[in-house]
Short mmCIF file of C-alpha atoms and ligand atoms in Angstrom, two decimals:
data_model
loop_
_atom_site.label_atom_id
_atom_site.label_comp_id
_atom_site.label_asym_id
_atom_site.label_seq_id
_atom_site.Cartn_x
_atom_site.Cartn_y
_atom_site.Cartn_z
CA MET A 1415 37.10 -2.12 9.62
CA ARG A 1416 34.56 -4.80 10.49
CA LEU A 1417 30.83 -4.80 9.79
CA LEU A 1418 29.83 -4.21 13.41
CA ASP A 1419 32.18 -1.20 13.62
CA ALA A 1420 30.38 0.24 10.59
CA LEU A 1421 27.07 -0.46 12.32
CA LYS A 1422 28.22 1.39 15.42
CA SER A 1423 29.35 4.50 13.52
CA SER A 1424 26.19 4.41 11.37
CA THR A 1425 24.03 4.30 14.50
CA GLU A 1426 25.88 7.27 15.99
CA TYR A 1427 25.51 9.23 12.76
CA LEU A 1428 21.74 8.62 12.67
CA GLU A 1429 21.39 9.44 16.38
CA GLU A 1430 23.14 12.76 15.82
CA ALA A 1431 20.80 13.45 12.91
CA GLY A 1432 17.85 12.95 15.28
CA ILE A 1433 16.53 9.74 13.67
CA GLU A 1434 14.23 8.07 16.18
CA ASP A 1435 15.03 4.40 15.52
CA ALA A 1436 18.69 5.03 14.79
CA PHE A 1437 19.94 1.57 15.77
CA ALA A 1438 17.19 -0.40 14.03
CA ASP A 1439 17.53 1.64 10.83
CA ALA A 1440 21.34 1.45 10.90
CA GLU A 1441 21.13 -2.34 11.30
CA ILE A 1442 18.79 -2.74 8.33
CA LEU A 1443 20.77 -0.45 6.01
CA THR A 1444 24.20 -1.72 7.02
CA PHE A 1445 23.35 -5.41 6.75
CA ASP A 1446 21.32 -4.83 3.57
CA ALA A 1447 24.29 -3.11 1.91
CA ALA A 1448 26.55 -5.97 2.96
CA GLY A 1449 24.06 -8.58 1.78
CA ALA A 1450 24.44 -10.21 5.20
CA ASP A 1451 21.63 -11.63 7.25
CA ARG A 1452 21.41 -10.44 10.83
CA LEU A 1453 22.58 -13.64 12.49
CA ALA A 1454 25.55 -14.07 10.16
CA ALA A 1455 26.52 -10.43 10.65
CA TYR A 1456 26.72 -10.85 14.42
CA MET A 1457 28.31 -14.30 14.36
CA GLU A 1458 30.94 -13.60 11.73
CA ASN A 1459 31.40 -9.82 11.88
CA PRO A 1460 33.32 -9.85 8.59
CA GLU A 1461 36.01 -7.44 7.56
CA ILE A 1462 34.54 -4.95 5.06
CA THR A 1463 36.01 -3.36 1.96
CA LYS A 1464 36.40 0.38 1.40
CA GLU A 1465 33.76 0.16 -1.35
CA LEU A 1466 31.25 -1.46 0.98
CA LEU A 1467 31.93 1.14 3.65
CA SER A 1468 31.23 3.98 1.24
CA LYS A 1469 28.08 2.22 0.05
CA ILE A 1470 26.89 1.95 3.67
CA ARG A 1471 27.71 5.61 4.27
CA ARG A 1472 25.75 6.70 1.20
CA LEU A 1473 22.64 4.87 2.45
CA ILE A 1474 23.04 6.17 5.99
CA ARG A 1475 23.40 9.76 4.77
CA ARG A 1476 20.10 9.41 2.84
CA ARG A 1477 18.35 8.20 5.99
CA ALA A 1478 19.94 11.04 8.03
CA LYS A 1479 18.31 13.52 5.64
CA GLY A 1480 14.91 12.05 6.51
CA GLU A 1481 14.33 9.82 3.48
CA PRO A 1482 12.03 6.95 4.51
CA LEU A 1483 13.84 3.69 5.26
CA GLN A 1484 11.56 1.86 2.81
CA TYR A 1485 12.57 4.11 -0.12
CA ILE A 1486 16.24 3.45 0.63
CA VAL A 1487 15.82 -0.32 0.96
CA GLY A 1488 13.57 -0.10 -2.12
CA HIS A 1489 10.85 -2.58 -1.23
CA VAL A 1490 8.43 -3.64 1.50
CA ASP A 1491 6.53 -6.83 2.24
CA PHE A 1492 2.77 -6.69 1.76
CA LEU A 1493 0.92 -9.90 2.63
CA GLY A 1494 3.89 -11.88 1.41
CA LEU A 1495 4.33 -9.92 -1.83
CA THR A 1496 7.50 -7.96 -2.54
CA ILE A 1497 6.32 -4.45 -3.28
CA TYR A 1498 8.86 -2.06 -4.78
CA VAL A 1499 8.62 1.53 -3.57
CA GLY A 1500 10.49 4.75 -4.20
CA LYS A 1501 10.07 8.45 -4.74
CA GLY A 1502 6.67 9.19 -6.24
CA VAL A 1503 4.65 6.40 -4.64
CA LEU A 1504 3.02 5.97 -1.23
CA ILE A 1505 4.63 3.30 0.95
CA PRO A 1506 2.07 0.61 1.87
CA ARG A 1507 1.10 0.77 5.55
CA PRO A 1508 0.42 -2.30 7.71
CA GLU A 1509 -3.25 -1.35 8.21
CA THR A 1510 -3.78 -1.46 4.45
CA GLU A 1511 -3.09 -5.21 4.62
CA LEU A 1512 -6.35 -5.42 6.59
CA LEU A 1513 -8.20 -3.79 3.69
CA ALA A 1514 -6.71 -6.27 1.22
CA GLU A 1515 -7.52 -9.21 3.51
CA GLU A 1516 -11.12 -8.05 3.90
CA ALA A 1517 -11.37 -7.66 0.11
CA ILE A 1518 -10.09 -11.21 -0.36
CA ARG A 1519 -12.58 -12.54 2.22
CA THR A 1520 -15.36 -10.67 0.45
CA VAL A 1521 -14.62 -11.96 -3.05
CA GLN A 1522 -14.18 -15.48 -1.73
CA SER A 1523 -17.45 -15.39 0.22
CA SER A 1524 -20.30 -17.54 -1.03
CA LYS A 1525 -22.28 -14.49 -2.09
CA PHE A 1526 -19.61 -13.56 -4.60
CA LYS A 1527 -18.78 -17.11 -5.63
CA VAL A 1528 -22.27 -17.60 -7.01
CA GLN A 1529 -21.30 -15.13 -9.70
CA SER A 1530 -18.12 -16.90 -10.65
CA PRO A 1531 -17.59 -20.53 -9.70
CA LYS A 1532 -14.04 -21.88 -9.54
CA SER A 1533 -12.34 -23.39 -12.55
CA SER A 1534 -13.81 -26.84 -11.89
CA SER A 1535 -17.20 -25.58 -13.09
CA ARG A 1536 -18.17 -26.71 -16.58
CA GLN A 1537 -19.95 -23.42 -17.09
CA ARG A 1538 -16.75 -21.49 -16.50
CA SER A 1539 -16.43 -20.16 -20.00
CA THR A 1540 -19.97 -18.78 -19.94
CA ILE A 1541 -19.63 -17.05 -16.60
CA PRO A 1542 -17.59 -13.88 -16.58
CA ALA A 1543 -14.70 -13.67 -14.13
CA LEU A 1544 -15.13 -11.61 -11.00
CA ARG A 1545 -14.22 -8.02 -11.75
CA ILE A 1546 -12.49 -5.95 -9.11
CA LEU A 1547 -11.52 -2.30 -9.33
CA ASP A 1548 -8.84 -0.70 -7.11
CA LEU A 1549 -9.00 3.11 -7.14
CA CYS A 1550 -5.90 5.17 -6.19
CA SER A 1551 -3.87 2.01 -6.63
CA GLY A 1552 -0.42 3.49 -5.88
CA THR A 1553 2.13 0.64 -5.68
CA GLY A 1554 -0.70 -1.70 -6.68
CA CYS A 1555 -0.31 -3.61 -3.40
CA ILE A 1556 -4.06 -4.04 -2.78
CA ALA A 1557 -4.88 -5.00 -6.38
CA LEU A 1558 -1.97 -7.44 -6.47
CA ALA A 1559 -2.82 -9.11 -3.16
CA ILE A 1560 -6.42 -9.65 -4.33
CA ALA A 1561 -5.35 -10.85 -7.79
CA LYS A 1562 -2.89 -13.33 -6.32
CA ALA A 1563 -5.41 -14.75 -3.85
CA THR A 1564 -8.17 -14.89 -6.48
CA PRO A 1565 -6.69 -16.18 -9.74
CA ASP A 1566 -10.13 -16.38 -11.38
CA ALA A 1567 -10.72 -12.65 -10.94
CA ASP A 1568 -9.82 -9.79 -13.27
CA VAL A 1569 -8.39 -6.96 -11.21
CA CYS A 1570 -7.91 -3.44 -12.50
CA GLY A 1571 -6.08 -0.65 -10.68
CA THR A 1572 -6.25 3.02 -11.61
CA ASP A 1573 -4.09 5.93 -10.49
CA VAL A 1574 -3.45 9.49 -11.68
CA SER A 1575 0.25 9.19 -11.05
CA ARG A 1576 2.44 7.89 -13.84
CA ALA A 1577 5.25 7.30 -11.34
CA ALA A 1578 2.96 5.18 -9.20
CA LEU A 1579 1.81 3.18 -12.23
CA ARG A 1580 5.39 2.36 -13.13
CA PHE A 1581 5.86 0.86 -9.68
CA ALA A 1582 2.52 -0.98 -9.88
CA LYS A 1583 3.40 -2.57 -13.23
CA LYS A 1584 6.85 -3.54 -11.99
CA ASN A 1585 5.27 -5.04 -8.88
CA ALA A 1586 2.91 -7.13 -11.00
CA GLU A 1587 5.88 -8.41 -13.01
CA VAL A 1588 8.15 -9.12 -10.05
CA ASN A 1589 5.41 -11.06 -8.28
CA GLU A 1590 4.39 -12.79 -11.52
CA ILE A 1591 0.75 -11.79 -11.27
CA GLU A 1592 -1.02 -11.67 -14.62
CA ASN A 1593 -4.72 -11.22 -13.83
CA VAL A 1594 -4.23 -7.53 -13.11
CA SER A 1595 -3.97 -4.39 -15.23
CA PHE A 1596 -3.08 -0.84 -14.26
CA LEU A 1597 -4.53 2.19 -16.04
CA GLU A 1598 -3.61 5.85 -15.80
CA GLY A 1599 -6.27 8.38 -14.87
CA SER A 1600 -8.37 9.82 -12.11
CA LEU A 1601 -10.60 7.34 -10.23
CA PHE A 1602 -13.16 5.88 -12.69
CA ALA A 1603 -11.98 7.85 -15.75
CA PRO A 1604 -9.87 5.03 -17.25
CA ILE A 1605 -12.66 2.43 -17.00
CA LEU A 1606 -15.60 4.50 -18.26
CA GLY A 1607 -17.74 2.34 -20.53
CA SER A 1608 -16.30 -0.95 -19.31
CA ALA A 1609 -18.39 -3.79 -17.84
CA LEU A 1610 -19.68 -3.54 -14.27
CA PHE A 1611 -17.52 -4.55 -11.33
CA ASP A 1612 -18.28 -6.89 -8.44
CA LEU A 1613 -16.13 -5.06 -5.94
CA ILE A 1614 -14.51 -1.63 -5.73
CA VAL A 1615 -11.66 -1.16 -3.24
CA SER A 1616 -9.70 1.95 -2.39
CA ASN A 1617 -7.21 3.43 0.01
CA PRO A 1618 -7.71 7.01 -1.17
CA PRO A 1619 -5.88 10.11 0.07
CA TYR A 1620 -7.66 11.02 3.31
CA ILE A 1621 -5.49 13.37 5.35
CA ILE A 1622 -7.03 16.78 6.10
CA SER A 1623 -4.99 19.31 4.06
CA ALA A 1624 -4.29 21.47 7.11
CA ASP A 1625 -2.85 18.47 8.99
CA ILE A 1626 -0.20 17.71 6.39
CA PRO A 1627 2.42 20.16 7.77
CA ARG A 1628 2.14 18.32 11.11
CA LEU A 1629 2.99 14.87 9.69
CA GLN A 1630 6.43 13.29 10.26
CA ARG A 1631 9.03 14.68 7.89
CA GLU A 1632 9.53 11.21 6.35
CA ILE A 1633 5.95 11.50 5.10
CA LYS A 1634 5.42 15.19 4.38
CA ASP A 1635 8.81 15.87 2.78
CA TRP A 1636 9.18 12.60 0.86
CA GLU A 1637 5.94 10.83 0.04
CA PRO A 1638 3.69 12.15 -2.76
CA LEU A 1639 1.24 14.65 -1.27
CA GLU A 1640 -1.31 13.78 -3.94
CA ALA A 1641 -1.51 10.34 -2.33
CA LEU A 1642 -2.19 11.82 1.10
CA ASP A 1643 -4.22 15.02 0.72
CA GLY A 1644 -7.95 14.41 1.06
CA GLY A 1645 -8.96 18.10 0.94
CA THR A 1646 -10.32 20.48 3.57
CA ASP A 1647 -12.12 17.80 5.59
CA GLY A 1648 -10.16 14.81 4.27
CA LEU A 1649 -13.30 13.39 2.65
CA ASP A 1650 -13.02 14.65 -0.96
CA PHE A 1651 -12.19 11.23 -2.40
CA TYR A 1652 -14.93 9.39 -0.52
CA ARG A 1653 -17.48 11.84 -1.95
CA LYS A 1654 -16.13 11.31 -5.48
CA ILE A 1655 -15.89 7.53 -5.12
CA PHE A 1656 -19.40 7.07 -3.73
CA ALA A 1657 -20.92 9.53 -6.21
CA ASP A 1658 -19.97 7.16 -9.05
CA ALA A 1659 -19.52 3.75 -7.40
CA ALA A 1660 -23.09 2.46 -7.72
CA GLY A 1661 -23.04 3.14 -11.47
CA HIS A 1662 -20.01 0.88 -11.86
CA LEU A 1663 -21.17 -2.00 -9.65
CA ARG A 1664 -23.40 -4.92 -10.45
CA PRO A 1665 -26.44 -5.36 -8.16
CA GLY A 1666 -25.18 -6.81 -4.87
CA GLY A 1667 -21.70 -5.41 -5.44
CA ALA A 1668 -19.70 -3.71 -2.71
CA VAL A 1669 -17.25 -0.93 -1.95
CA LEU A 1670 -14.44 -1.46 0.55
CA CYS A 1671 -12.30 1.46 1.61
CA GLU A 1672 -9.69 2.43 4.13
CA LEU A 1673 -10.61 5.27 6.49
CA GLY A 1674 -8.57 7.92 8.27
CA PHE A 1675 -8.88 8.45 12.00
CA GLY A 1676 -12.34 9.63 13.03
CA GLN A 1677 -13.87 9.44 9.54
CA ALA A 1678 -16.17 6.42 9.93
CA ALA A 1679 -19.44 8.25 10.69
CA ALA A 1680 -18.98 10.80 7.90
CA VAL A 1681 -18.07 8.21 5.26
CA LYS A 1682 -20.93 5.97 6.37
CA GLU A 1683 -23.30 8.87 5.76
CA ILE A 1684 -21.80 9.55 2.33
CA ALA A 1685 -22.27 5.87 1.43
CA GLN A 1686 -25.86 5.80 2.70
CA LYS A 1687 -26.77 8.90 0.71
CA SER A 1688 -25.36 7.20 -2.39
CA GLY A 1689 -27.75 4.28 -2.03
CA PHE A 1690 -25.63 1.71 -0.21
CA ARG A 1691 -27.66 -0.34 2.28
CA ASP A 1692 -25.45 -2.62 4.35
CA ILE A 1693 -22.58 -0.68 5.80
CA SER A 1694 -20.11 -2.04 8.34
CA VAL A 1695 -16.83 -0.82 9.77
CA ASN A 1696 -13.86 -2.87 11.03
CA LYS A 1697 -11.15 -1.67 13.38
CA ASP A 1698 -7.38 -1.88 12.85
CA TYR A 1699 -4.81 -3.26 15.33
CA ALA A 1700 -4.89 0.04 17.21
CA GLY A 1701 -8.68 -0.13 17.67
CA ILE A 1702 -9.30 2.66 15.13
CA ASP A 1703 -12.25 2.37 12.73
CA ARG A 1704 -10.26 1.62 9.57
CA ILE A 1705 -12.13 -0.45 6.98
CA LEU A 1706 -15.57 0.43 5.70
CA LYS A 1707 -17.63 -2.02 3.69
CA ALA A 1708 -20.72 -0.78 1.88
CA GLU A 1709 -22.98 -3.14 -0.08
CA LEU A 1710 -25.58 -2.21 -2.65
N1 LIG B 3296 -2.24 5.98 6.21
C1 LIG B 3296 -1.45 7.00 5.60
C2 LIG B 3296 -0.75 7.81 6.67
O1 LIG B 3296 -1.09 7.72 7.81
C3 LIG B 3296 -2.30 7.91 4.77
C4 LIG B 3296 -2.65 7.25 3.49
C5 LIG B 3296 -3.85 7.83 2.89
O2 LIG B 3296 -4.12 9.04 2.92
N2 LIG B 3296 -4.62 6.98 2.34
O3 LIG B 3296 0.18 8.52 6.37
#
């Protein structure tokens, strides 16, 4: 059997299982298993061994059962970083890259730089590094993207999930990022008593509990619900984050968080009531209010 024959039967198998993007998923899994790039696969269409065929079939059967493609492949790209994912950790979404990019813009803005000049400054040793906190860090993708783009910052990620932290630490290692640490615990619990932060970022769970049964099965049956469930109105984590954020930020510090659909007004109000003055919201590629920035 040749590789493209395996692709054809894999596609049919996924179609019969009701997988929406059967062909695209079959292509990725089949070529990934063969270690072949797409062009080479089509140009050369190599003969495949029995072992490779059973490997392909194992992957395809996992996808047919609804397991997310990203868990099967084992990693995703996040702003150029290789982020390992698997059972127990939320898969980074494209819109979360916008949050990380906004965080990077914020820490590199002149307002923040005053606090921590680049390494060329003679005063460097006397000026503390920028401190950034990522709550509900999951795979660590946001913390890692910020840490990589801002080598003179100390980034700390916290998460309640031990499984998630294992991925986050592995992701730091794989991407060779050292100015980041990951701590286990709920929100601010692991950093109580530490120095103030310049920026707090978070993509917290924000789905309304009652909406969870209506999510795609790839999400509701496979991804950790604790990373998705934001309580009765989806806003539980924003209330908890803003209740404590000001106490952990230096004057002029900021909170940046990802929002769920339709949550901008409510979260803005929560931030205002917690003493944040300048609040702005950015849209994602779909035109949905997605990133909220609140400054003290
Ligand atoms: N954006 C995710 C989704 O749509 C939800 C992640 C979250 O709750 N922060 O499934």
